[in-house]
Amino acid sequence: MNRVHAVGQWRKTRATLTGTVGFVPTMGALHAGHKALLERSVAENDHTVLSIYVNPTQFNNADDLDNYPSTLEDDLAMAESLGVGHVFMPEYETLYPDDFRYRVEETDFTNMLCGAHRPGHFTGVMTVVMKLFNIVQPDRAYFGEKDFQQLTLIRDMVEAFFMSVEVVGVHTVREEDGLALSSRNARLTPEARARAPIFSKLLKDPRSDAAIVEALESAGFDVDYIETHRGRRFGAVIMDCGSHEVRLIDNVPEPEG
Ligand code: PAF
């Protein structure tokens, strides 16, 4: 597997590749959800590029950034075993020669749901994804539906800026008890992990959004939002884990009442 750190190094390799290039951008700490994205890319393309970069511009909470899990050696082993050909692992200076003076902003959907609770988050996401697309030059890029708001904003960005990459959404991978896989799950205490599936279960409950907020609060969750938009119900909750908090997000097709 080819490990790439510099843009010039990658551009030389990219120029030699024939056929299609699939791209899976990640922040590392790979789990079965990322595995599904990589498998899909490997199956659908001649080459697959994985990027691992914990993007500081999308964190509005320094604590969350400092504690973001890192499992680099395991990540590389997983990628290699799945047939990923190239891993791009840039530094901040490589991706942000402008020191984030230039940004991609969206003025509507970004202000709702996670955007309303994490100011600047999606500007950081869209900016880094546009930079990565411009460097990697993929034919297809794969994103999980677990981050449905992110997926929608990236799809719309590609359309708005006439970018020639196909954005592919991949179904959320869940634990047997329904909890959506996330790198953040590793930070749940055993007690919080045992309670967490109540969140995904209640999201599918056909009662109103307000009734679900009430039910979650009675079950001890601190609710950021439960809202239905564009035919999907979105939710975010914060779980108290004693020394720290863990924020979980999820979404499901709008439950039929
Ligand atoms: O979903 C993620 O892991 C990140 O938001 C992404 C798309 C890799 C951008 O940093």
mmCIF file of N, CA and C in Angstrom, residues 103 153 165 194:
data_model
loop_
_atom_site.group_PDB
_atom_site.id
_atom_site.type_symbol
_atom_site.label_atom_id
_atom_site.label_comp_id
_atom_site.label_asym_id
_atom_site.label_seq_id
_atom_site.Cartn_x
_atom_site.Cartn_y
_atom_site.Cartn_z
ATOM 1 N N ARG A 103 -12.529 29.599 2.638
ATOM 2 C CA ARG A 103 -13.491 28.646 3.204
ATOM 3 C C ARG A 103 -14.675 28.430 2.274
ATOM 4 N N LEU A 153 -24.824 18.010 2.343
ATOM 5 C CA LEU A 153 -24.107 19.263 2.067
ATOM 6 C C LEU A 153 -22.987 19.036 1.053
ATOM 7 N N VAL A 165 -17.122 14.821 -9.500
ATOM 8 C CA VAL A 165 -16.965 13.617 -8.684
ATOM 9 C C VAL A 165 -18.369 13.129 -8.332
ATOM 10 N N ALA A 194 -24.467 0.880 27.501
ATOM 11 C CA ALA A 194 -25.646 0.033 27.683
ATOM 12 C C ALA A 194 -26.934 0.819 27.421
#
